[in-house]
mmCIF file of C-alpha atoms in Angstrom:
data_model
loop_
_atom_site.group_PDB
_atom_site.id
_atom_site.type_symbol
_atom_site.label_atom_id
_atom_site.label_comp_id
_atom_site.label_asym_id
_atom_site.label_seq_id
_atom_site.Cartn_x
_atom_site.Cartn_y
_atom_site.Cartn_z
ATOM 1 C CA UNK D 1 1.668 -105.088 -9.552
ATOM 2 C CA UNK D 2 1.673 -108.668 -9.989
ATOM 3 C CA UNK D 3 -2.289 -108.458 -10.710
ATOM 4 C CA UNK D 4 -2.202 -105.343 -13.016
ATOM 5 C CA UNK D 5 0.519 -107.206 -15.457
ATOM 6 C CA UNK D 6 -1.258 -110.844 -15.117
ATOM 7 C CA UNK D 7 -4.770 -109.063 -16.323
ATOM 8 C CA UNK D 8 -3.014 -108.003 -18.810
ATOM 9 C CA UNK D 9 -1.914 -111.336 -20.063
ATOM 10 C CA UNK D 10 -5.408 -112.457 -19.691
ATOM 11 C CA UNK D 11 -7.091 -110.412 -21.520
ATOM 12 C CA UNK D 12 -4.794 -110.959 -24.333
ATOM 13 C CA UNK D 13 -5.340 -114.729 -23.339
ATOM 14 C CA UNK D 14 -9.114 -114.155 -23.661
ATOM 15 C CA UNK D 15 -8.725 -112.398 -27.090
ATOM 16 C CA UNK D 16 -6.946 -115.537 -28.728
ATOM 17 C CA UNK D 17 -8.546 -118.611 -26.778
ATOM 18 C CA UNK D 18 -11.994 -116.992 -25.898
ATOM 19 C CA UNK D 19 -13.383 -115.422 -22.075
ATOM 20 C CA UNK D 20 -14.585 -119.203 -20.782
ATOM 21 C CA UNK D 21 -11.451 -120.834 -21.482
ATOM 22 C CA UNK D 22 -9.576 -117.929 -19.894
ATOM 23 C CA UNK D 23 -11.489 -117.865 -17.007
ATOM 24 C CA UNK D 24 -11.630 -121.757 -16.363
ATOM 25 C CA UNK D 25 -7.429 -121.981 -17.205
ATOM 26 C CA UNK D 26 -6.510 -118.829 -15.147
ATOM 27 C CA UNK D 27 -8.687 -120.003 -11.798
ATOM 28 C CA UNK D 28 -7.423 -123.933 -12.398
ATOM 29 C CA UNK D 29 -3.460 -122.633 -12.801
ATOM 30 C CA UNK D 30 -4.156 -120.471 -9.488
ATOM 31 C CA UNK D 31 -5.722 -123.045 -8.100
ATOM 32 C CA UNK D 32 -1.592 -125.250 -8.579
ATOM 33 C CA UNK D 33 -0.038 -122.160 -7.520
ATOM 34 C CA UNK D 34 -1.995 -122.020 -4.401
ATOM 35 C CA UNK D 35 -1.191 -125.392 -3.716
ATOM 36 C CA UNK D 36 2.324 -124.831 -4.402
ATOM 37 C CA UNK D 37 2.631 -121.569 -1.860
ATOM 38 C CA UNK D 38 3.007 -123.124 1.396
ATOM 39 C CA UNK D 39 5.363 -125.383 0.806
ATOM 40 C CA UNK D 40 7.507 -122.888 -0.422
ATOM 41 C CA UNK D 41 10.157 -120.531 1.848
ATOM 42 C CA UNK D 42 13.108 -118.678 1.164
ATOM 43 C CA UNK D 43 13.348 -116.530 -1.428
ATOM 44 C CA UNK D 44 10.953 -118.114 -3.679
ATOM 45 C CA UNK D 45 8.174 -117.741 -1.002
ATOM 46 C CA UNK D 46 7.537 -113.922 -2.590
ATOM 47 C CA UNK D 47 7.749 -114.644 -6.447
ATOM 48 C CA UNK D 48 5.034 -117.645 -5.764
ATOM 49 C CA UNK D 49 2.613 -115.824 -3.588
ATOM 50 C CA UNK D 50 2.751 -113.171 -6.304
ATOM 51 C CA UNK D 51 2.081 -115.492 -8.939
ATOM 52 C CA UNK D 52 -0.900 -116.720 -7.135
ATOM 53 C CA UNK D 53 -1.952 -113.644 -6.020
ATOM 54 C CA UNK D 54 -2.155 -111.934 -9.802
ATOM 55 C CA UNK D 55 -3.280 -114.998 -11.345
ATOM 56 C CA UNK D 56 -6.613 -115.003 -8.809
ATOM 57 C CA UNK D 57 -6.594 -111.471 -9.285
ATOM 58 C CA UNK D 58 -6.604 -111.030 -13.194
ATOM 59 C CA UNK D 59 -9.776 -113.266 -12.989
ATOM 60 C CA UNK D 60 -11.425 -110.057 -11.745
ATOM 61 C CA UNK D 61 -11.826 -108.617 -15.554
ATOM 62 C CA UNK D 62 -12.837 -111.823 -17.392
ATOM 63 C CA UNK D 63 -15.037 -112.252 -14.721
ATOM 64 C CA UNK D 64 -16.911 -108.944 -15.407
ATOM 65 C CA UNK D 65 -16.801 -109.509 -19.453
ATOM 66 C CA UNK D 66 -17.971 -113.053 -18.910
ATOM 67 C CA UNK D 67 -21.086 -111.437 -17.087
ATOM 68 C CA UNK D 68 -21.775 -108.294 -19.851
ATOM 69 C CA UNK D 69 -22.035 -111.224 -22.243
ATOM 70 C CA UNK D 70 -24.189 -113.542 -20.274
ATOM 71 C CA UNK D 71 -26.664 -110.123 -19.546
ATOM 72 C CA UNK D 72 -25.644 -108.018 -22.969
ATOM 73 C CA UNK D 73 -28.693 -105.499 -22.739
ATOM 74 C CA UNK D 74 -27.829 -104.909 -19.213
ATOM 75 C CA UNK D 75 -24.285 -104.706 -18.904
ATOM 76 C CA UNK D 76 -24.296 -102.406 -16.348
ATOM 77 C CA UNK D 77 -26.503 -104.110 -13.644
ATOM 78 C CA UNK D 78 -24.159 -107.179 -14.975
ATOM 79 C CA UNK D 79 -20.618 -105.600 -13.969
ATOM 80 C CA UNK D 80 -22.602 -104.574 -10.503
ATOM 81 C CA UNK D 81 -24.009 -107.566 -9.914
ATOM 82 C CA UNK D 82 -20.236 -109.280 -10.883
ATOM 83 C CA UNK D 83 -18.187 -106.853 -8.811
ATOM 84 C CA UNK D 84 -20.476 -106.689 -6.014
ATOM 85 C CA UNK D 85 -20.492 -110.516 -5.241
ATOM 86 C CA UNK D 86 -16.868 -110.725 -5.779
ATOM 87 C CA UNK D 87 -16.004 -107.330 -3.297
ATOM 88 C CA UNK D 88 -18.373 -108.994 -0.910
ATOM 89 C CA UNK D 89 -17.477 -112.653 -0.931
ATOM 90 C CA UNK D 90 -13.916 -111.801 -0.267
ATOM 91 C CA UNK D 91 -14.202 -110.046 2.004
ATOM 92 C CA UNK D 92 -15.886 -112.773 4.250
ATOM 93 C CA UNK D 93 -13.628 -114.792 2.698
ATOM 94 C CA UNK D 94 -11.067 -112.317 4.649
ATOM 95 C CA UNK D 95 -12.945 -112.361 7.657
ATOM 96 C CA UNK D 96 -13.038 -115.853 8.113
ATOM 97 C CA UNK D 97 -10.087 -117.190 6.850
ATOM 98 C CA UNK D 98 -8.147 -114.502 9.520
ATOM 99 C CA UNK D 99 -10.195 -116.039 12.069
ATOM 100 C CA UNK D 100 -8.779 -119.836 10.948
ATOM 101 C CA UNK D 101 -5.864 -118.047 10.921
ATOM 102 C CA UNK D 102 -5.876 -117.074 14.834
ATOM 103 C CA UNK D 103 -6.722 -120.274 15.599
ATOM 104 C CA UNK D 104 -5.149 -122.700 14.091
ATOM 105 C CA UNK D 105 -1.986 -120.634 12.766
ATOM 106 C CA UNK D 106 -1.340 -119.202 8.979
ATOM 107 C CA UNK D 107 -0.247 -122.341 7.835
ATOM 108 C CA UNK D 108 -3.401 -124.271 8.156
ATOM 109 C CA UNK D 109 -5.045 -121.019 6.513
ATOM 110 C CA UNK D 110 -3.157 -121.305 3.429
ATOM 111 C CA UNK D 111 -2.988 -124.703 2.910
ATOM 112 C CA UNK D 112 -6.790 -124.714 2.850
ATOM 113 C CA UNK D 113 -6.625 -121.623 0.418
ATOM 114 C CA UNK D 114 -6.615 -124.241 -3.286
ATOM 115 C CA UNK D 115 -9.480 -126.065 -2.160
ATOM 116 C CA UNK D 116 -11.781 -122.808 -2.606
ATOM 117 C CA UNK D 117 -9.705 -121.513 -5.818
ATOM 118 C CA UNK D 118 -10.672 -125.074 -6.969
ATOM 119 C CA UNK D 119 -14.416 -124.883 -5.914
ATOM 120 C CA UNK D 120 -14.294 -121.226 -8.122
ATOM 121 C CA UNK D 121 -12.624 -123.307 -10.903
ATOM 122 C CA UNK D 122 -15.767 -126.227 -10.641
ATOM 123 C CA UNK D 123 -18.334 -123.438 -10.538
ATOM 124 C CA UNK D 124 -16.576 -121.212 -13.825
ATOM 125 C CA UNK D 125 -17.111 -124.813 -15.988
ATOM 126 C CA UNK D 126 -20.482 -125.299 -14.241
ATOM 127 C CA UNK D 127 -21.500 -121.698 -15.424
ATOM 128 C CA UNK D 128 -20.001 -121.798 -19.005
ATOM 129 C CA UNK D 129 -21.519 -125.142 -19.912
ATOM 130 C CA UNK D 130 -25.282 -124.424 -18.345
ATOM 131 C CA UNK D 131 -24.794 -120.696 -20.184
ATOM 132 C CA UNK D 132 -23.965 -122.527 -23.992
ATOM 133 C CA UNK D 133 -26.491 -124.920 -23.188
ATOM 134 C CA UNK D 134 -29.385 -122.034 -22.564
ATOM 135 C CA UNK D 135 -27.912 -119.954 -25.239
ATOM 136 C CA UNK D 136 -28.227 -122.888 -27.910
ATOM 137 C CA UNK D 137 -31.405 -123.394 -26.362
ATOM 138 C CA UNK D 138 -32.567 -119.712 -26.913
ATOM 139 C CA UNK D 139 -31.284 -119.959 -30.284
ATOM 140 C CA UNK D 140 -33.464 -123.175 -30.916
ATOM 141 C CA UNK D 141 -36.465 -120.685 -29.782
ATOM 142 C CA UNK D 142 -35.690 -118.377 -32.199
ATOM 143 C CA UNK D 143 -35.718 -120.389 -35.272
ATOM 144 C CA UNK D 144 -39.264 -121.673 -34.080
ATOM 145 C CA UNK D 145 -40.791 -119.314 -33.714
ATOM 146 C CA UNK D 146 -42.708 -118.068 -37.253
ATOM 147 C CA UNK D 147 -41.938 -114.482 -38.637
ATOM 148 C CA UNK D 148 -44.357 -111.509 -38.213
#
C-alpha cells in the first residue's frame, strides 16, 4: 500500500520538478529513511519501514520513464531492459542479504541496507549527468551536420 500511494506522489513529483530530480530525491530520502529504520522500535518501527519501503518502491515507475526517454524509439525493449534488471537485481539482492541475515542476525542486514540505497542514489546522478551530457552532445551533431 505504502508503495502504490508513494508512486503516486512521485509521479506527481516528476510532473512538477522533472523524472531526474525525482528519481535522484526519492532514492537519496530512502536512502535517510533506511538509515533511520533500525534504530527505530515500538510502534514507530512499522510506519518507518513503510516509509522506506514505498519510497524505494515508487522509484520503480520513474525508473521505467527515465529509461523510455533515454531509448524513445524503443520504449519497449527500454521498460524490459529497466524492469528486468531491477526484478533480477533484487532478487539477489534478496538472496544474499537473507544469507547476511542467517549469519550475522537481521540487524546487521538492515543496518547495511542505506549503504546500497545510497550506491543507487550515486549511480541515478552518474546516469542523468553522462545522459544530458550525450544528449547535448547529439544535439551539437545535429546542428553540424549540413541539410540534404
Amino acid at each position: 500500500v505504502a508503495g502504490a500511494l508513494n508512486s503516486l506522489l512521485v509521479g506527481l513529483s516528476a510532473e512538477r520538478w522533472g523524472i531526474p530530480a525525482t528519481f535522484i530525491g526519492t532514492l537519496f530520502l530512502g536512502t535517510i529513511v533506511l538509515f533511520i529504520l533500525p534504530k527505530v522500535s515500538g510502534p514507530w518501527a512499522f510506519p518507518v519501514a513503510a516509509l522506506a519501503g514505498g519510497m524505494l518502491l515508487s522509484t520503480l515507475g520513474i525508473t521505467t520513464a527515465l529509461g523510455q526517454q533515454m531509448l524513445p524509439d524503443h520504449v519497449g525493449l527500454a521498460s524490459g531492459r529497466v524492469l528486468g534488471v531491477t526484478v533480477g537485481t533484487g532478487g539477489i539482492g534478496a538472496v544474499l542479504l537473507g544469507h547476511v541475515a542467517d549469519i550475522k542476525g537481521i540487524e546487521t542486514a538492515m543496518s547495511g541496507l542505506p549503504l546500497f540505497s545510497l550506491l543507487a542514489a550515486c549511480l541515478a546522478v552518474t546516469m542523468v549527468v553522462v545522459g544530458k551530457r550525450l544528449a547535448r552532445q547529439e544535439e551539437g551533431r545535429g546542428e553540424a551536420l549540413p541539410a540534404a
